[in-house]
Amino acid sequence: MQERYDHAAIESQAQGEWRSQRAFAVAEDTRRPKYYCLSMFPYPSGRLHMGHVRNYTIGDVISRFMRMRGYNVLQPMGWDAFGLPAENAAMKNHVPPAQWTYENIAYMKQQLQSLGFAIDWDREVATCTPEYYRWNQWFFLRMLEAGIAYKKTGVVNWDPVDQTVLANEQVIDGRGWRTGALVEKREIPMYYLRITQYAQELLDALNELPGWPERVRTMQANWIGRSEGVRFAFPYDLGGGQQLLYVFTTRADTIMGVTFCAVAAEHPLATHAATNNPALAAFIDECKRGTAMEAELAVMEKKGMATGLFVTHPLTGMQVPVWVGNYVLMTYGDGAVMGVPAHDERDFEFAKKYGLEIRQVIDMTGDGRRATGYGQNQDLTVDRGPLPVAFSTAEWQDWYDTKSGVCIHSGKYDGLTYQAAVDAIAADLQAQGLGNKQVQWRLRDWGISRQRYWGCPIPLIHCPACGDVPVPDADLPVKLPEGLVPDGSGNPLNKTPSFYECRCPQCGGLARRETDTMDTFVDSSWYFLRFASANNAQAMSDARADYWMPVDQYIGGIEHAILHLLYSRFWTRAMHDLGLVKVTEPFANLLTQGMVLNDIYSRKGEDGRVDYFSPADVDVQTDAKGLRLSSTLRSDGLPVEWEGMRTMSKSKGNGVDPQQLVERYGADSIRLFMMFKAPPEDSLEWSDDGVEGAARFMRRLWRMVFEHVSGAGDGPGAVAGSEASATQAQAPGPTPQSLTDAQCELRRATHSALVKVTDDLGRRRIFNTAIAAVMELMNSLSRFTDTSPQGRAIVQESLELIVQMLAPIVPHAAHVLWKELGHDDLLLNRAWPQADPAALVQDSIDIVVQVNGKLRGRITVPTGAGDTQVREAALADEQVRKWIDGKPLRKVIVVPGKLVNVVV
RNA sequence: GCCGGUGUGGCGGAAUUGGUAGACGCAGCAGACUCAAAAUCUGCCAUGGGCAACCAUGUGUCGGUUCGACUCCGACCACCGGCACCA
């Protein structure tokens, strides 16, 4: 055995052996339980970043652990290869997106391989290949037939200078990122998927996903946004007979407090009012130019303008003014809301700003418990209780929008509580044919059309005679031409007649092919099914998917908690309903890993520009206690400013290149560091010292095995495979009677570490504590100096178990050390070891004694001592007596095996 | 703004079901080995007081429940993630 830990040699040896044995290629095998472990596939941006390394290391640790536990494990990998960055790179470098993407894939694949992940590369997919995206197209046509896909107009950001549609991220402060031109809203025809049809199912099924983090389920439930309320209409007449302005409200109990209505800028009523009102038309234009992003809408100033039109209150018959409000969304409900300034904070602000009437119709008593003496429905048998809380129109109060008050100033509804009032009002509206109770969803249908080149073509042909005609299945895939280079002025497909010129499949006449491509979320909504049915040129999905699905463990960033995961759930259900797969939920268990952070160092230039520096180029000065004093740039020795820890990004210059780290420290050290530094769901702070520490651990592990193996000499304790297996499960361990105390202690430390590591890797899925347990064991082992044959046998057992416990985390070194310890089988195929119960037995345990909840002493009692015995021992303890000191005992609490609390 | 999350020594974190707060590591300090350095090994390392035994305080802030709270409840503060064309 070599004395030095040579990571490069070890890792190439291990990877070479795995490759030559095709160790990670898996086939369906009904004799073994299957385990599908999937990490979110990467966008091929050029190089792996540390977030990828963390994500895939977590997946690899779980995969390798489950394999040792006897599962048939599938861990595939692919490329989410369509998308905007390739077009941006193309513009910058004048290289076709296809070429850029395929080069990136080749490089990143080699990076992944150097990290030693147990991936079945035979199943690799790239979503930009026709072999993959033809099934996007094929299934889109099935959804079209089933009515799940449909066409309607949608609003996009239009850059008038570049004559192109911009993504939200390409719009900065309302202007195009490249041209600086004011971005306009344009309505264009687009294709949508009816995800709203699945809203109830998607919501209900969240309860059947106990393996998902609670917070992700909550976020999805909020996103779907089911709300029960009343949809009703305000009648109006503009001369052409009665028409209806529909609104939706969850607060029908406040309907008697309506003093205005507000409609979205795109609402037909607004358009109508603007025809003879230039000021209103200008305001509507301003609203339309505004942002479409919810976050910006929420914080912007609420503005409105009266339309001069009035509608009739359906219950009071009063005339209600209609306003246009910039905060009303055309995409939610009917694009109009009723305004109740007294009981809605936003309406209150709006009314104050524009001098609209504020009419209180809900009252609350001082303690919020019961009604006060208003109205006919008052129950006079009930105690009057506190006086009502004063309502003031001067300032908004928290209780104004409470649902626990009662109606006042509301005629026949006076005295009714929330639910009773909603029921009564809904019934009255229904009697008039003007409304009824309804369920409203926040979730909107999924618009999948993108006016971009680097995506999957939507397989439709527009024929002047026949309309929109689907491309026949036999003609799929509609191939994306790969040589085009976008220049920022719109979709190059629109300038490529060889792509868009075609014949109508129905009438044979000249027609134009659709040039929009699909949202890249489409690609990632079913890739997990394709891995399971890899390389099938005849079908999108086959019986192999029924074997592998659902994904047993899905791992990815929390930033995908809503969109990607919801779209994938929807898509899987659609495939299920069209008879293509058996499962309805794609991901049984979900682990959302935290982000990778690093220090940010900057320096402000004289011109106000901020320069960022890599933490690798910065020296940090500390005081005697290690406290950070200042930071200086290594190259010029001048100070730089520390901005704290943030997520790694190119623009902040705080990224770390995995490739350099692998070369310098080896994949095992990087993997160990990432698993040890933080629990998987927390954010992880990068530190070069931490990697150094991981590398130190690897050297120590190597040296411990080396010293043991080389110490074998020719004595009776010589290492051999037969001796090694003798201490394993096949034979019982040495009997406690024959062992010294120190030997007994090391065996107990070894086997209790195994219990802990098994639980952490398996049930808990927390790896930092598993590694800490092994470190503790190694500390015990290095204090163990017994070189007798029996002592050596116990060290051998301990080292073998350490290597096995670490195998999922540092697989290369574990692979080689396993052989050095005398085995010739492959460690990754070895069954996970089981702890020897005999090694865990203890004769006595330590019990903590508290007096009035404060730690005052410790006692040692025999294992299995009764509560009374423990209690007596605690009260007899000298330290404890000092604190009791004759005071009367009030209570003694005995927690078996843990502590005694004496209350005096 | 709305929704979700996080907050423990100088730092990352541990404490799994309400039961010893600070495991394990990083940084730091002291020492051993060495001509020296690297590597390695040993010891110390929450704060205040004390020679020490030990005592008091301490898990973002304030309050509550409990024999006992990092853990449960209420209010607040700070920071982070998502918000539908980035993926």
mmCIF file of C-alpha atoms in Angstrom, chain A residues 403-534:
data_model
loop_
_atom_site.group_PDB
_atom_site.id
_atom_site.type_symbol
_atom_site.label_atom_id
_atom_site.label_comp_id
_atom_site.label_asym_id
_atom_site.label_seq_id
_atom_site.Cartn_x
_atom_site.Cartn_y
_atom_site.Cartn_z
ATOM 1 C CA LYS A 403 -64.350 38.472 9.419
ATOM 2 C CA SER A 404 -65.403 38.156 13.053
ATOM 3 C CA GLY A 405 -67.641 41.225 13.155
ATOM 4 C CA VAL A 406 -71.319 41.647 12.277
ATOM 5 C CA CYS A 407 -73.144 43.622 9.615
ATOM 6 C CA ILE A 408 -74.445 47.093 10.412
ATOM 7 C CA HIS A 409 -75.965 49.839 8.244
ATOM 8 C CA SER A 410 -76.952 46.960 5.989
ATOM 9 C CA GLY A 411 -80.724 46.862 6.258
ATOM 10 C CA LYS A 412 -82.055 43.339 6.511
ATOM 11 C CA TYR A 413 -78.541 41.903 6.932
ATOM 12 C CA ASP A 414 -77.843 43.814 10.128
ATOM 13 C CA GLY A 415 -76.573 41.688 12.976
ATOM 14 C CA LEU A 416 -75.518 38.784 10.770
ATOM 15 C CA THR A 417 -72.086 37.299 11.231
ATOM 16 C CA TYR A 418 -69.714 36.722 8.306
ATOM 17 C CA GLN A 419 -70.921 33.357 7.040
ATOM 18 C CA ALA A 420 -74.614 34.092 7.627
ATOM 19 C CA ALA A 421 -74.335 37.400 5.765
ATOM 20 C CA VAL A 422 -72.489 35.820 2.808
ATOM 21 C CA ASP A 423 -75.124 33.072 2.600
ATOM 22 C CA ALA A 424 -78.045 35.509 2.755
ATOM 23 C CA ILE A 425 -76.554 37.928 0.234
ATOM 24 C CA ALA A 426 -75.568 35.154 -2.192
ATOM 25 C CA ALA A 427 -79.116 33.774 -2.011
ATOM 26 C CA ASP A 428 -80.623 37.218 -2.735
ATOM 27 C CA LEU A 429 -78.274 37.801 -5.685
ATOM 28 C CA GLN A 430 -79.059 34.364 -7.045
ATOM 29 C CA ALA A 431 -82.812 35.061 -6.775
ATOM 30 C CA GLN A 432 -82.268 38.065 -9.033
ATOM 31 C CA GLY A 433 -80.154 36.058 -11.458
ATOM 32 C CA LEU A 434 -77.223 38.379 -10.793
ATOM 33 C CA GLY A 435 -74.799 36.102 -9.033
ATOM 34 C CA ASN A 436 -73.991 32.996 -7.060
ATOM 35 C CA LYS A 437 -71.345 31.399 -4.895
ATOM 36 C CA GLN A 438 -68.254 30.391 -6.827
ATOM 37 C CA VAL A 439 -64.786 29.065 -6.403
ATOM 38 C CA GLN A 440 -62.071 31.258 -7.853
ATOM 39 C CA TRP A 441 -58.493 30.211 -8.516
ATOM 40 C CA ARG A 442 -55.378 32.284 -8.499
ATOM 41 C CA LEU A 443 -53.735 29.749 -10.805
ATOM 42 C CA ARG A 444 -53.823 30.775 -14.463
ATOM 43 C CA ASP A 445 -53.554 28.647 -17.560
ATOM 44 C CA TRP A 446 -49.996 27.986 -18.681
ATOM 45 C CA GLY A 447 -49.002 30.019 -21.726
ATOM 46 C CA ILE A 448 -46.345 28.028 -23.573
ATOM 47 C CA SER A 449 -45.724 30.130 -26.723
ATOM 48 C CA ARG A 450 -42.380 31.885 -26.874
ATOM 49 C CA GLN A 451 -41.383 34.147 -29.732
ATOM 50 C CA ARG A 452 -37.885 32.695 -29.693
ATOM 51 C CA TYR A 453 -35.613 30.591 -31.797
ATOM 52 C CA TRP A 454 -33.825 28.237 -29.387
ATOM 53 C CA GLY A 455 -36.743 26.093 -28.287
ATOM 54 C CA CYS A 456 -39.027 23.302 -29.412
ATOM 55 C CA PRO A 457 -41.117 24.304 -32.480
ATOM 56 C CA ILE A 458 -44.872 24.241 -31.917
ATOM 57 C CA PRO A 459 -46.120 21.716 -34.505
ATOM 58 C CA LEU A 460 -48.834 23.720 -36.268
ATOM 59 C CA ILE A 461 -49.344 25.056 -39.762
ATOM 60 C CA HIS A 462 -51.394 28.158 -40.481
ATOM 61 C CA CYS A 463 -53.352 27.747 -43.696
ATOM 62 C CA PRO A 464 -55.287 30.671 -45.182
ATOM 63 C CA ALA A 465 -58.022 28.224 -46.175
ATOM 64 C CA CYS A 466 -58.111 25.651 -43.354
ATOM 65 C CA GLY A 467 -56.946 27.717 -40.362
ATOM 66 C CA ASP A 468 -54.597 26.218 -37.780
ATOM 67 C CA VAL A 469 -53.749 22.697 -38.882
ATOM 68 C CA PRO A 470 -51.753 20.257 -36.733
ATOM 69 C CA VAL A 471 -48.633 18.749 -38.278
ATOM 70 C CA PRO A 472 -49.477 15.060 -38.975
ATOM 71 C CA ASP A 473 -47.773 12.626 -36.586
ATOM 72 C CA ALA A 474 -45.942 11.069 -39.531
ATOM 73 C CA ASP A 475 -44.218 14.388 -40.196
ATOM 74 C CA LEU A 476 -42.899 14.773 -36.642
ATOM 75 C CA PRO A 477 -40.573 15.990 -35.439
ATOM 76 C CA VAL A 478 -40.722 19.503 -36.822
ATOM 77 C CA LYS A 479 -36.985 20.008 -36.725
ATOM 78 C CA LEU A 480 -35.475 23.249 -35.555
ATOM 79 C CA PRO A 481 -32.794 24.397 -38.036
ATOM 80 C CA GLU A 482 -29.571 24.363 -36.003
ATOM 81 C CA GLY A 483 -27.350 26.790 -37.860
ATOM 82 C CA LEU A 484 -29.149 30.078 -37.190
ATOM 83 C CA VAL A 485 -27.637 32.895 -35.141
ATOM 84 C CA PRO A 486 -30.058 35.305 -33.424
ATOM 85 C CA ASP A 487 -29.066 38.970 -33.618
ATOM 86 C CA GLY A 488 -31.554 40.444 -31.160
ATOM 87 C CA SER A 489 -34.007 41.625 -33.794
ATOM 88 C CA GLY A 490 -36.716 39.049 -33.357
ATOM 89 C CA ASN A 491 -36.980 35.344 -33.925
ATOM 90 C CA PRO A 492 -34.665 34.237 -36.775
ATOM 91 C CA LEU A 493 -37.185 31.546 -37.713
ATOM 92 C CA ASN A 494 -39.360 34.374 -39.059
ATOM 93 C CA LYS A 495 -36.586 35.210 -41.522
ATOM 94 C CA THR A 496 -36.011 31.626 -42.618
ATOM 95 C CA PRO A 497 -38.399 30.736 -45.466
ATOM 96 C CA SER A 498 -36.999 27.209 -45.650
ATOM 97 C CA PHE A 499 -38.471 26.717 -42.187
ATOM 98 C CA TYR A 500 -41.777 28.538 -42.370
ATOM 99 C CA GLU A 501 -42.780 27.968 -45.972
ATOM 100 C CA CYS A 502 -44.831 24.803 -46.226
ATOM 101 C CA ARG A 503 -47.899 23.132 -47.658
ATOM 102 C CA CYS A 504 -51.130 22.724 -45.729
ATOM 103 C CA PRO A 505 -51.477 19.053 -44.730
ATOM 104 C CA GLN A 506 -55.227 19.275 -45.346
ATOM 105 C CA CYS A 507 -55.688 21.160 -48.621
ATOM 106 C CA GLY A 508 -52.153 21.101 -49.962
ATOM 107 C CA GLY A 509 -52.167 24.858 -50.505
ATOM 108 C CA LEU A 510 -49.330 27.206 -49.555
ATOM 109 C CA ALA A 511 -49.247 27.765 -45.817
ATOM 110 C CA ARG A 512 -47.018 29.150 -43.100
ATOM 111 C CA ARG A 513 -45.495 27.121 -40.318
ATOM 112 C CA GLU A 514 -45.828 28.369 -36.729
ATOM 113 C CA THR A 515 -42.531 29.984 -35.724
ATOM 114 C CA ASP A 516 -43.158 30.258 -31.984
ATOM 115 C CA THR A 517 -41.377 27.716 -29.827
ATOM 116 C CA MET A 518 -42.352 26.185 -26.498
ATOM 117 C CA ASP A 519 -41.571 27.435 -23.009
ATOM 118 C CA THR A 520 -38.573 25.461 -21.719
ATOM 119 C CA PHE A 521 -40.638 24.416 -18.703
ATOM 120 C CA VAL A 522 -42.324 22.038 -21.158
ATOM 121 C CA ASP A 523 -39.020 20.218 -21.690
ATOM 122 C CA SER A 524 -38.434 19.754 -17.985
ATOM 123 C CA SER A 525 -42.016 18.701 -17.214
ATOM 124 C CA TRP A 526 -41.517 15.108 -18.278
ATOM 125 C CA TYR A 527 -37.772 14.392 -18.646
ATOM 126 C CA PHE A 528 -37.920 12.061 -15.626
ATOM 127 C CA LEU A 529 -40.283 9.838 -17.651
ATOM 128 C CA ARG A 530 -37.929 9.825 -20.614
ATOM 129 C CA PHE A 531 -35.009 8.625 -18.475
ATOM 130 C CA ALA A 532 -37.178 5.676 -17.509
ATOM 131 C CA SER A 533 -38.069 4.963 -21.161
ATOM 132 C CA ALA A 534 -34.685 5.918 -22.564
#
